[in-house]
Short mmCIF file of C-alpha atoms and ligand atoms in Angstrom, two decimals:
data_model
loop_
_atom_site.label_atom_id
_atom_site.label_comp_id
_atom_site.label_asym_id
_atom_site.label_seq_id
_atom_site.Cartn_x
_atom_site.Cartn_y
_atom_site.Cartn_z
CA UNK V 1 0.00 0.00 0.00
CA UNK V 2 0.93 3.60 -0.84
CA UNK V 3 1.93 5.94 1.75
CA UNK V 4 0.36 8.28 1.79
CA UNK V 5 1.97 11.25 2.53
CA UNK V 6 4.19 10.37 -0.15
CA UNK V 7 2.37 10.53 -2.61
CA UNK V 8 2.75 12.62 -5.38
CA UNK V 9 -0.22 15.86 -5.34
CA UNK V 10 -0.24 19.35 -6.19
CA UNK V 11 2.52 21.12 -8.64
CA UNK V 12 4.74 17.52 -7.59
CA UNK V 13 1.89 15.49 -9.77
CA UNK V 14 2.19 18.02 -12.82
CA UNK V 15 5.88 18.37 -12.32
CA UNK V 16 6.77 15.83 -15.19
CA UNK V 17 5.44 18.27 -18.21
CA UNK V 18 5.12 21.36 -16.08
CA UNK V 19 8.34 22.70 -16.47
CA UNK V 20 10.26 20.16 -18.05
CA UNK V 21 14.35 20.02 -18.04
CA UNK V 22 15.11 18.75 -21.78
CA UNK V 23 14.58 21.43 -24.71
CA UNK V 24 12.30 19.18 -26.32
CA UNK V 25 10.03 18.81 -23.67
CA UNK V 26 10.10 22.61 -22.36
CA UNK V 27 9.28 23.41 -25.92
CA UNK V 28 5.88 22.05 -25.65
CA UNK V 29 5.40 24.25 -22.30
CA UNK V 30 2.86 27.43 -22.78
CA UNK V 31 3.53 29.58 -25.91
CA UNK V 32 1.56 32.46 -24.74
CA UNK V 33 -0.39 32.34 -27.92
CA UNK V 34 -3.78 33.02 -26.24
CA UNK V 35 -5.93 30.42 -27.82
CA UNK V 36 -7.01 29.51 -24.56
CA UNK V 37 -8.72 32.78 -23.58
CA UNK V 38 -10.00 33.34 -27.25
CA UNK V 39 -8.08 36.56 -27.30
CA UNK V 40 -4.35 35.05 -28.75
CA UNK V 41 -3.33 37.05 -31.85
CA UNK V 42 -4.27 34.20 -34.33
CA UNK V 43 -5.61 31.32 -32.02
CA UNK V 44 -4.12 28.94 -33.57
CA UNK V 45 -5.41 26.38 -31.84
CA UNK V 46 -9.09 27.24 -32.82
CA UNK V 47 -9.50 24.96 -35.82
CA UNK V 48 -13.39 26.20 -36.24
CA UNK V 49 -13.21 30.00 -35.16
CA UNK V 50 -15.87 30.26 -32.22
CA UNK V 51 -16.92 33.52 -30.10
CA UNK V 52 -14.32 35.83 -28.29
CA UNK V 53 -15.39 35.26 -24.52
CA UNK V 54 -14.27 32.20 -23.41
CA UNK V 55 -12.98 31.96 -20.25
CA UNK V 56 -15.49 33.60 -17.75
CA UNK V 57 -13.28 35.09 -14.93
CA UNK V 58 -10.65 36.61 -17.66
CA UNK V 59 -14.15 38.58 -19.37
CA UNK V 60 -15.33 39.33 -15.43
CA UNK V 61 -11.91 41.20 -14.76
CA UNK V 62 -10.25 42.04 -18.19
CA UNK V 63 -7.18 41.60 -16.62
CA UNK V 64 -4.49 39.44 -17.98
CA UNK V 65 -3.57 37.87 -14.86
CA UNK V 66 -7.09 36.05 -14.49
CA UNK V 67 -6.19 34.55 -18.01
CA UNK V 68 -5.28 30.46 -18.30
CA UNK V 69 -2.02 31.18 -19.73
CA UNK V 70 -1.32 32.99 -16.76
CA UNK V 71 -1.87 30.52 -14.25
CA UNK V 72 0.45 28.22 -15.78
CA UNK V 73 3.02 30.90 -15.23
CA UNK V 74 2.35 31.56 -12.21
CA UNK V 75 2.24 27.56 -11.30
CA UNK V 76 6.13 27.72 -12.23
CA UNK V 77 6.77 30.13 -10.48
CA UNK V 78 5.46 28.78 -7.27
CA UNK V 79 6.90 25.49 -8.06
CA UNK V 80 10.58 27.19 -8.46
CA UNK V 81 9.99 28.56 -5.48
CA UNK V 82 10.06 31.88 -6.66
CA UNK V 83 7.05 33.33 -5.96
CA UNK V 84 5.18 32.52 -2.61
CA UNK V 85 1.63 31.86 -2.38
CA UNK V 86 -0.34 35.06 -1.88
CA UNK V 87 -3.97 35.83 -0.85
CA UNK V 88 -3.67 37.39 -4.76
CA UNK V 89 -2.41 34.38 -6.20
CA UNK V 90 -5.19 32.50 -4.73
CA UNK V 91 -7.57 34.70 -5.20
CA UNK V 92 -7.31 34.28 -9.21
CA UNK V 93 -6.47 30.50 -8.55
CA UNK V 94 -9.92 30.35 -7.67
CA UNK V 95 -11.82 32.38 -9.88
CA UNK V 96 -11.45 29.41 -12.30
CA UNK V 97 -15.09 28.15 -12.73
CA UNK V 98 -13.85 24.85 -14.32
CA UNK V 99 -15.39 25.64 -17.85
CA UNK V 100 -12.59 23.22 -19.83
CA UNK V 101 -12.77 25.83 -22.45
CA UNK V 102 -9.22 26.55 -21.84
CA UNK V 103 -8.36 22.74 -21.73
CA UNK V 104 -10.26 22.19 -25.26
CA UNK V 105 -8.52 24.86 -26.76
CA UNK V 106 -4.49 24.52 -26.03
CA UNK V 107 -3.53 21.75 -28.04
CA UNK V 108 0.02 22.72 -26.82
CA UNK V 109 0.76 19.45 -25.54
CA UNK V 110 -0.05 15.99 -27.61
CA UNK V 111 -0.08 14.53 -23.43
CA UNK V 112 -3.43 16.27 -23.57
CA UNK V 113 -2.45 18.47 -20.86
CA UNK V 114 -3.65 21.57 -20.61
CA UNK V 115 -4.09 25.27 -18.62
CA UNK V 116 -7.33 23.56 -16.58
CA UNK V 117 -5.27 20.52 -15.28
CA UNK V 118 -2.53 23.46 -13.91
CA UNK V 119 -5.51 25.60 -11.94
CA UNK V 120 -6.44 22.08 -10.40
CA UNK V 121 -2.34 21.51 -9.67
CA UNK V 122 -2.21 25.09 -7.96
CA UNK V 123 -5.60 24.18 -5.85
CA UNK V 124 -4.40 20.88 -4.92
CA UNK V 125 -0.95 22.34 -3.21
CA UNK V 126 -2.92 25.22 -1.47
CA UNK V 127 -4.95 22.55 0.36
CA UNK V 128 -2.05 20.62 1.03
CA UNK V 129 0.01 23.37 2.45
CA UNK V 130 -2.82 25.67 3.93
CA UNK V 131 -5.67 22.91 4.08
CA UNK V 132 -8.88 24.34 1.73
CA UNK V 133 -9.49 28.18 1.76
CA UNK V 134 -12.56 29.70 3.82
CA UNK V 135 -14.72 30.16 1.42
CA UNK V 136 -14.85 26.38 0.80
CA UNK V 137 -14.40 25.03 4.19
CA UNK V 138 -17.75 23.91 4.43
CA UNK V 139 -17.38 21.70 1.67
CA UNK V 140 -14.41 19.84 2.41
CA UNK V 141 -16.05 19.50 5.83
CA UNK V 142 -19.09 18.38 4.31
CA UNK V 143 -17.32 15.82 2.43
CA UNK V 144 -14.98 14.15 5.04
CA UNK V 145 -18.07 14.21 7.31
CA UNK V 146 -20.83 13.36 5.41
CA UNK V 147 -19.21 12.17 1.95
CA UNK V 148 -20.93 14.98 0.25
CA UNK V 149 -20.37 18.95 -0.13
CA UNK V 150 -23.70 20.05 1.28
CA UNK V 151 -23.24 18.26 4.50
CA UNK V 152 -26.29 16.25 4.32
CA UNK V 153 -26.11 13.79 6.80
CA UNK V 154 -26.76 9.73 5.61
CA UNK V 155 -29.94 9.66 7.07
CA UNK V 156 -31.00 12.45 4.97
CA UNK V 157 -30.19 10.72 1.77
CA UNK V 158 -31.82 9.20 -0.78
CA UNK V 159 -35.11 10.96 0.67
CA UNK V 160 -35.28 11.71 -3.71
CA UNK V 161 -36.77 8.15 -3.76
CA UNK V 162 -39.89 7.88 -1.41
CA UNK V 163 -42.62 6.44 -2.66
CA UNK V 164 -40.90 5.20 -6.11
CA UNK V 165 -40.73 2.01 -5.16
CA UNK V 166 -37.35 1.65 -6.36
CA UNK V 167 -34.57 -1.40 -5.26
CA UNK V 168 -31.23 -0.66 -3.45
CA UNK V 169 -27.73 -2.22 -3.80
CA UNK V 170 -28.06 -3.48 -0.60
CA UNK V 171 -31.32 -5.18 -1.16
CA UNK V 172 -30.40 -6.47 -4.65
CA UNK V 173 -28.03 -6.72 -7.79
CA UNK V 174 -29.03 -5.69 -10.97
CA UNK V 175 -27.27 -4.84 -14.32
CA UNK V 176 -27.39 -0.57 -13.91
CA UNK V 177 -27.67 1.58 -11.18
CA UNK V 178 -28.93 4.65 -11.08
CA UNK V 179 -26.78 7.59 -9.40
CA UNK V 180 -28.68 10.62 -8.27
CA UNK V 181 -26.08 12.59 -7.19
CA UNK V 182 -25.66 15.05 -4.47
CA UNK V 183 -27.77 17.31 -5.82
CA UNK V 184 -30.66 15.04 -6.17
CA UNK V 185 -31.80 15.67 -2.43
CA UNK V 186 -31.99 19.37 -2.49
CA UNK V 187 -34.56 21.17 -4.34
CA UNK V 188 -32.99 22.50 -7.17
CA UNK V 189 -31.75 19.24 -8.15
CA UNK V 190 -34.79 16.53 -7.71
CA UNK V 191 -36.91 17.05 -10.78
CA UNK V 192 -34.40 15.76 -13.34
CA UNK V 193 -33.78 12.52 -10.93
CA UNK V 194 -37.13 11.77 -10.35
CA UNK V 195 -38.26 11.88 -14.01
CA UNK V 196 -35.48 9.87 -14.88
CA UNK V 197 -36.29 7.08 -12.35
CA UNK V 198 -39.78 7.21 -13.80
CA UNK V 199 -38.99 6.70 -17.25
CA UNK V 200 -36.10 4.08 -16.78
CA UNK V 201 -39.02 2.18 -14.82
CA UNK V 202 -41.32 3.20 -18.03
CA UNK V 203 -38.74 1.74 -20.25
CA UNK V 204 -38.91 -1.79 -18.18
CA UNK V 205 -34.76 -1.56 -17.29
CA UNK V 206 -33.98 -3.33 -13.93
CA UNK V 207 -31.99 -1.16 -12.04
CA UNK V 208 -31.17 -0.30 -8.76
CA UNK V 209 -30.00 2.57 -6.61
CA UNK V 210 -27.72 3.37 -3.87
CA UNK V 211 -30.56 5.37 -1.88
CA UNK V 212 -28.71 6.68 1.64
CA UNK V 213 -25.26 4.58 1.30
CA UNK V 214 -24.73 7.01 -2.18
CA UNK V 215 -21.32 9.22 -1.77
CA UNK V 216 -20.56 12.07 -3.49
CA UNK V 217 -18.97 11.23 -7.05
CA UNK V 218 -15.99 13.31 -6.22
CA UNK V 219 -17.04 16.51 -8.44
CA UNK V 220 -15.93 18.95 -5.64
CA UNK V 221 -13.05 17.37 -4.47
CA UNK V 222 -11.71 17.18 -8.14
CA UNK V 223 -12.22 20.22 -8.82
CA UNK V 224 -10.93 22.65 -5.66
CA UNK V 225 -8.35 20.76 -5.26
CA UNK V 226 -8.94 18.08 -2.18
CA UNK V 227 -7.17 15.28 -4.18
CA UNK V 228 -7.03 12.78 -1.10
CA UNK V 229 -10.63 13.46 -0.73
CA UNK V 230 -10.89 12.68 -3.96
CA UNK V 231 -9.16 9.76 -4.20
CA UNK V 232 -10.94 8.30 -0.82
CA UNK V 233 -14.36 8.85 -2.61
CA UNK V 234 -13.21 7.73 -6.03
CA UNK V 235 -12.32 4.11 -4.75
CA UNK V 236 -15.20 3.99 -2.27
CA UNK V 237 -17.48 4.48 -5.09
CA UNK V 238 -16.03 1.94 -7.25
CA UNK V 239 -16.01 -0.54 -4.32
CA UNK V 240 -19.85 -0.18 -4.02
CA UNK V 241 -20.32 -0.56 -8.16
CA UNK V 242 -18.03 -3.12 -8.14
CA UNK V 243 -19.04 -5.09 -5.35
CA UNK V 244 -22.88 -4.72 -6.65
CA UNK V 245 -22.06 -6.35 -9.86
CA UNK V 246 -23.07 -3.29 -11.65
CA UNK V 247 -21.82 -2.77 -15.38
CA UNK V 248 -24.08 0.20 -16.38
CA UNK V 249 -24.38 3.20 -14.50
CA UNK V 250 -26.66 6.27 -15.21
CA UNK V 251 -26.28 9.66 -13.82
CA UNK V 252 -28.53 12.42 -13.53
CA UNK V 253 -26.03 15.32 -14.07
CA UNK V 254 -23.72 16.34 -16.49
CA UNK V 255 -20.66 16.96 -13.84
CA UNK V 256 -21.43 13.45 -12.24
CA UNK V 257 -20.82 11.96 -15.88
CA UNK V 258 -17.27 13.42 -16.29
CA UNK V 259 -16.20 12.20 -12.76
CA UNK V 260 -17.69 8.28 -13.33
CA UNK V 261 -16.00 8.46 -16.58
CA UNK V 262 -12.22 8.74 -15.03
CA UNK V 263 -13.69 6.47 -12.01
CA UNK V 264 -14.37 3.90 -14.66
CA UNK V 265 -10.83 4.46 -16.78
CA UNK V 266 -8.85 3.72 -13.66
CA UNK V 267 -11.08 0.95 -11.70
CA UNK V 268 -14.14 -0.40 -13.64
CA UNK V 269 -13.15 -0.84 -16.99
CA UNK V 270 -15.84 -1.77 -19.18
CA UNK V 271 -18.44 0.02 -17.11
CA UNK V 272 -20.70 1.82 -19.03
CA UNK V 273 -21.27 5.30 -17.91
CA UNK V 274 -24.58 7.12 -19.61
CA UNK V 275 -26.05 10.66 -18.45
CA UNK V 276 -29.63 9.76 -18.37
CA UNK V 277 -30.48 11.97 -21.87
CA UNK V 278 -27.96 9.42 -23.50
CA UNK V 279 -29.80 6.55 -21.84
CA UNK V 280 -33.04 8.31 -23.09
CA UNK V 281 -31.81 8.36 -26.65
CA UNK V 282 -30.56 4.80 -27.00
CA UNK V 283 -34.27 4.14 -25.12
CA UNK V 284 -36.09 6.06 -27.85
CA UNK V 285 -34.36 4.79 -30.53
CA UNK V 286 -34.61 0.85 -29.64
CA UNK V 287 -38.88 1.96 -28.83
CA UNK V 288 -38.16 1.26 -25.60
CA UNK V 289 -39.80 4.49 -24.90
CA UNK V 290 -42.34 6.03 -26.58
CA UNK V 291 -43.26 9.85 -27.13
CA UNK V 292 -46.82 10.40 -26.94
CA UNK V 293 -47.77 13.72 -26.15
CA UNK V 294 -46.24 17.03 -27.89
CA UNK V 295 -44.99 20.19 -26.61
CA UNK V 296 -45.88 23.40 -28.19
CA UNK V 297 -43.05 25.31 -26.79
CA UNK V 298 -39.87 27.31 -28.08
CA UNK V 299 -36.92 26.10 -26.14
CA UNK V 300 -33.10 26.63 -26.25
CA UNK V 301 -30.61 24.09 -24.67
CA UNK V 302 -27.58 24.87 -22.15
CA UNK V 303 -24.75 23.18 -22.84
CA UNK V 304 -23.38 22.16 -19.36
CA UNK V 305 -19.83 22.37 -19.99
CA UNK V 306 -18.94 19.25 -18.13
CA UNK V 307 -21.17 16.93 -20.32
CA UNK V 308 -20.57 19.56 -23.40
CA UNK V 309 -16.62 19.74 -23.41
CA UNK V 310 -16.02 17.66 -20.34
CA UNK V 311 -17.60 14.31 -22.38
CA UNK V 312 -18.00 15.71 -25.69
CA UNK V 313 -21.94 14.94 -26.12
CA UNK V 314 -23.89 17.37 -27.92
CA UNK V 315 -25.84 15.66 -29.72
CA UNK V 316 -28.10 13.46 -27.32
CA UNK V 317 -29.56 16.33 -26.03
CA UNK V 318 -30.56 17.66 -29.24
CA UNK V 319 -31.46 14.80 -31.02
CA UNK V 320 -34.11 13.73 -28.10
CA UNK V 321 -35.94 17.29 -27.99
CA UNK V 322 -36.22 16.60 -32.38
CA UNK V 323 -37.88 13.98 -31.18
CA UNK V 324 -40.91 15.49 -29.22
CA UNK V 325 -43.94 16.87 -31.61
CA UNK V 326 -44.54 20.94 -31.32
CA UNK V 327 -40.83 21.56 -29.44
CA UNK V 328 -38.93 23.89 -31.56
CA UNK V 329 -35.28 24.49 -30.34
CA UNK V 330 -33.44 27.41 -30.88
CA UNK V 331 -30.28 27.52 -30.44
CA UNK V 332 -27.72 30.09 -28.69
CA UNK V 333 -25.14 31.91 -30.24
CA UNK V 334 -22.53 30.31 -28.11
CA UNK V 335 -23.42 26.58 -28.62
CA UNK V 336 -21.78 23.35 -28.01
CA UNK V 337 -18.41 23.58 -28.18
CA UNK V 338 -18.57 27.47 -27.70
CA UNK V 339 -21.62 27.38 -24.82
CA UNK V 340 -20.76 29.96 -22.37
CA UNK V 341 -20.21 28.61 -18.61
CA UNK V 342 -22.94 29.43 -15.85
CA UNK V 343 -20.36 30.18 -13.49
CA UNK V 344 -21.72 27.43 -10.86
CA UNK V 345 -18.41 25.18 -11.32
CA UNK V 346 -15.24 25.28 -10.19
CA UNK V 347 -16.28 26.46 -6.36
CA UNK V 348 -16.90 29.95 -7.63
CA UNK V 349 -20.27 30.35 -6.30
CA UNK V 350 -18.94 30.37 -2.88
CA UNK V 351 -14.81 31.80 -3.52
CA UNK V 352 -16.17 34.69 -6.47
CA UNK V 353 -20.02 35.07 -6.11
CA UNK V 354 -20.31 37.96 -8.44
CA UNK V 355 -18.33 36.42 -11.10
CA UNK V 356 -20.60 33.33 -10.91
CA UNK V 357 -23.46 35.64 -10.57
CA UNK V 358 -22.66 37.88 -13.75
CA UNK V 359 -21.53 34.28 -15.89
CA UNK V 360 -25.10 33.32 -15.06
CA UNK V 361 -26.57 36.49 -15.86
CA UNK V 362 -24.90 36.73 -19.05
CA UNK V 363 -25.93 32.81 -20.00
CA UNK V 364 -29.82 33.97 -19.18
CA UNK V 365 -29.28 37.43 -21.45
CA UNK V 366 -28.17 35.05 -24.18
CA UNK V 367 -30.81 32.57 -24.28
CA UNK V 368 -33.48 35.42 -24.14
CA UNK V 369 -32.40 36.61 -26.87
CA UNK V 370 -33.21 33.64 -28.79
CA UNK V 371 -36.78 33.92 -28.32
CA UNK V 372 -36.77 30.76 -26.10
CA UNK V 373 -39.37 30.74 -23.54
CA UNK V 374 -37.68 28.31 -21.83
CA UNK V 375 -34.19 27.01 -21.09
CA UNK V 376 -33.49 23.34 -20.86
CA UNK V 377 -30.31 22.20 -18.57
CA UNK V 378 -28.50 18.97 -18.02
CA UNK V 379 -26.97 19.39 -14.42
CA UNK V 380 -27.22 19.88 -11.20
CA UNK V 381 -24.71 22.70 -11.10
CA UNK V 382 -26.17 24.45 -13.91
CA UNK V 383 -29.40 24.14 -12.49
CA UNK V 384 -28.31 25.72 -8.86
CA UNK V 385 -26.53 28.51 -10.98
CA UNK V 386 -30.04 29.80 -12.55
CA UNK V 387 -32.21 29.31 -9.69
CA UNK V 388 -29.50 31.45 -7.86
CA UNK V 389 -30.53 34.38 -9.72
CA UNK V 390 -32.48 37.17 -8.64
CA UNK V 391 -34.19 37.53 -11.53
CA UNK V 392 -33.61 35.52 -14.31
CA UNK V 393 -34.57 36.69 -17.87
CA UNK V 394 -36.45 33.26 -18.37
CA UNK V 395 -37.21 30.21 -16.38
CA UNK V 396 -35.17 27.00 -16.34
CA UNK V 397 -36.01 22.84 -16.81
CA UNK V 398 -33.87 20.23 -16.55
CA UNK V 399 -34.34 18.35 -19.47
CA UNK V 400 -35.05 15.12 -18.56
CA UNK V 401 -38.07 16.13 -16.50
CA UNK V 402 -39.19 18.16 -19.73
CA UNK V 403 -38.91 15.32 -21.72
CA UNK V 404 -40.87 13.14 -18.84
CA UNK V 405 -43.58 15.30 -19.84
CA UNK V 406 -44.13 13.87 -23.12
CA UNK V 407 -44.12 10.57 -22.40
S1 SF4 P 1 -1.95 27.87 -22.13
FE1 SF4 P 1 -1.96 26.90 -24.17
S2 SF4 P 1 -3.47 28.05 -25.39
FE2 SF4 P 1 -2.98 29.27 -23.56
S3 SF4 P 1 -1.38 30.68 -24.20
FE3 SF4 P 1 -0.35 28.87 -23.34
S4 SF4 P 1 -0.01 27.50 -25.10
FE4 SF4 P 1 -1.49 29.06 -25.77
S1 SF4 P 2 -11.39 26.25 -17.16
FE1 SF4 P 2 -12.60 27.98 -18.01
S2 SF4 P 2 -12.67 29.47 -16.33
FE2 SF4 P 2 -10.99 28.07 -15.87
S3 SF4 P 2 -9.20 29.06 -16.73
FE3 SF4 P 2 -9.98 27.63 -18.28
S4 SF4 P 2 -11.31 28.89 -19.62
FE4 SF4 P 2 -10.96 30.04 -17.71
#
């Protein structure tokens, strides 16, 4: 067994390619050509030229030091020793909302390495020299405590599933599970769960879920930097797949997806990991399920940028709203690849609140002006970052309880 204070975390796990001794190696180190903020002089990284905001806290501030680029400088510095770590270096560490559009866009490195992986590098050696900043206390606590960032006790979860009638692991193996997700027992996030549930049991799939033993997936730890939390929940959660005999596992949420897909590369090969609009797809498609009402509405779909960039799947989404009579979908200038970030990743909500606040706004200014009445979402996050707002310009569905509506 590893010990583990030895092991390698923070700037020490990047150290390989972050500032690397042999000429060719340094030479694919940062070129400062700007591709990954979208304002470079000739992005040459951006094969398919997209919008000029990309990275949310460098359009907040306008100020080069909140740009990717720069945080990989900085990370060098730090790691030389040469610069300390300051309440200002932190400060921009964590305005990072954890879009990946920086990470899509340097292609710098064929190791697939990017700016994003050097924010997480920088967060991971705060924690481990300082332990997690204030602003996030409350979720690391809430994860060593309760194994999940809002500090809902065990007793208090799975609460999503009452009167569902669905199985648990503990009562049963089945092929799938089902994993809410944190999110899934507070308000913002139970629609899109509970639909799901309902139309996996519509489509006759035997599945079970893990009701109050469910952890988080890891999302927060991941991303602000609490790598031994991280690595605690990653190999609890594959213990309880694992041991379950499960080989296909659905999620809820776009950020949960991402995380159970590097869960499954390192300890469940051949697990199949599906966010639940994929599962709905393959359902459609194979008549599992059946559309039979329409919608006469005007929509317009949010990319999440964890299922979006972070998994690549863009067309799922898309391809299951074609599917429902009367829905006409409009689509957002910044789309896709390009979909501007709500600001709700990354820890921002609680370290930058008006960043995340004005990424949000921006994202709801946007789809209004598509003529949307509505605005479909496929995670949690996402879903917490619009009903954060004060106003928003139009009101907000995750996607999978829209589509429950048709069935
Ligand atoms: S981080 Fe990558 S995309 Fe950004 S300036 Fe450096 S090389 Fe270019
Ligand atoms: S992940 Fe997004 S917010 Fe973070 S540095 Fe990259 S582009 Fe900016």
């Amino acid at each position: 067994m590893q010990d583990e204070s030895k092991k390698n975390l923070g700037l020490e796990r990047v150290k390989k390619w972050l500032y690397a001794k042999d000429l060719n190696a340094r030479s694919s180190g940062c070129v400062l050509c700007g591709s990954c903020y979208g304002h470079g002089p000739a992005n040459p990284m951006e094969d398919v030229p997209g919008p000029k905001e990309k990275c949310p806290p460098y359009e907040f501030y306008r100020f080069q030091r909140h740009t990717p680029k720069s945080r990989w400088l900085m990370a060098q510095r730090v790691f030389h020793g040469l610069d300390p770590i300051t309440p200002e270096l932190k400060e921009i560490v964590y305005s990072c909302t954890t879009c990946l559009m920086c990470q899509e866009l340097c292609g710098v490195r064929a190791d697939g390495y990017g700016p994003w992986d050097i924010t997480v590098a920088m967060r991971e050696q705060i924690t481990e020299e300082e332990g997690p900043i204030a602003a996030h206390r409350h979720l690391y606590q809430g994860l060593q405590q309760h194994d999940n960032p809002w500090s809902q006790t065990r007793a208090e979860r799975g609460f999503w599933a009452d009167g569902l009638g669905l199985a648990k692991i503990a009562e049963r193996h089945a092929p799938t599970l089902l994993f809410a997700g944190c999110s899934a027992d507070q308000p913002s996030g139970r629609a899109g769960v509970v639909a799901l549930a309902k139309l996996m049991q519509n489509a006759g799939e035997d599945f079970v879920i893990l009701g109050d033993q469910e952890k988080c997936c890891g999302l927060h730890a991941y991303d602000l930097g609490f790598r031994r939390e991280y690595e605690r929940l990653q190999q609890e959660n594959l213990d309880a797949v694992t041991q379950g005999g499960v080989r296909r596992l659905v999620v809820a949420c776009g950020s949960c997806r991402r995380i159970w897909r590097e869960h499954a590369k390192v300890g469940a090969v051949g697990l199949e990991v599906l966010h639940g609009v994929e599962y709905l797809e393959a359902a459609l498609r194979a008549g599992q399920l059946k559309i039979s009402k329409p919608i006469r509405k005007k929509v317009t779909y949010h990319d999440s940028c964890h299922l979006g960039r972070g998994c690549g799947i863009y067309e799922a989404p898309r391809t299951v709203l074609r599917a429902i009579p009367g829905v006409e979908v409009v689509e957002m200038t910044r789309n896709q690849r390009w979909a501007w970030c709500c600001g709700g990743g990354g820890g921002v909500p609680e370290a930058d609140p008006n960043l995340a606040q004005w990424s949000a706004t921006d994202r709801m200014r946007e789809a209004k002006e598509t003529g949307a009445e509505l605005v479909l979402t496929s995670s949690a996050l996402c879903q917490r970052s619009f009903n954060a707002l004060e106003q928003p310009a139009l009101p907000t569905q995750d996607l999978i309880e829209f589509v429950g509506q048709a069935v």
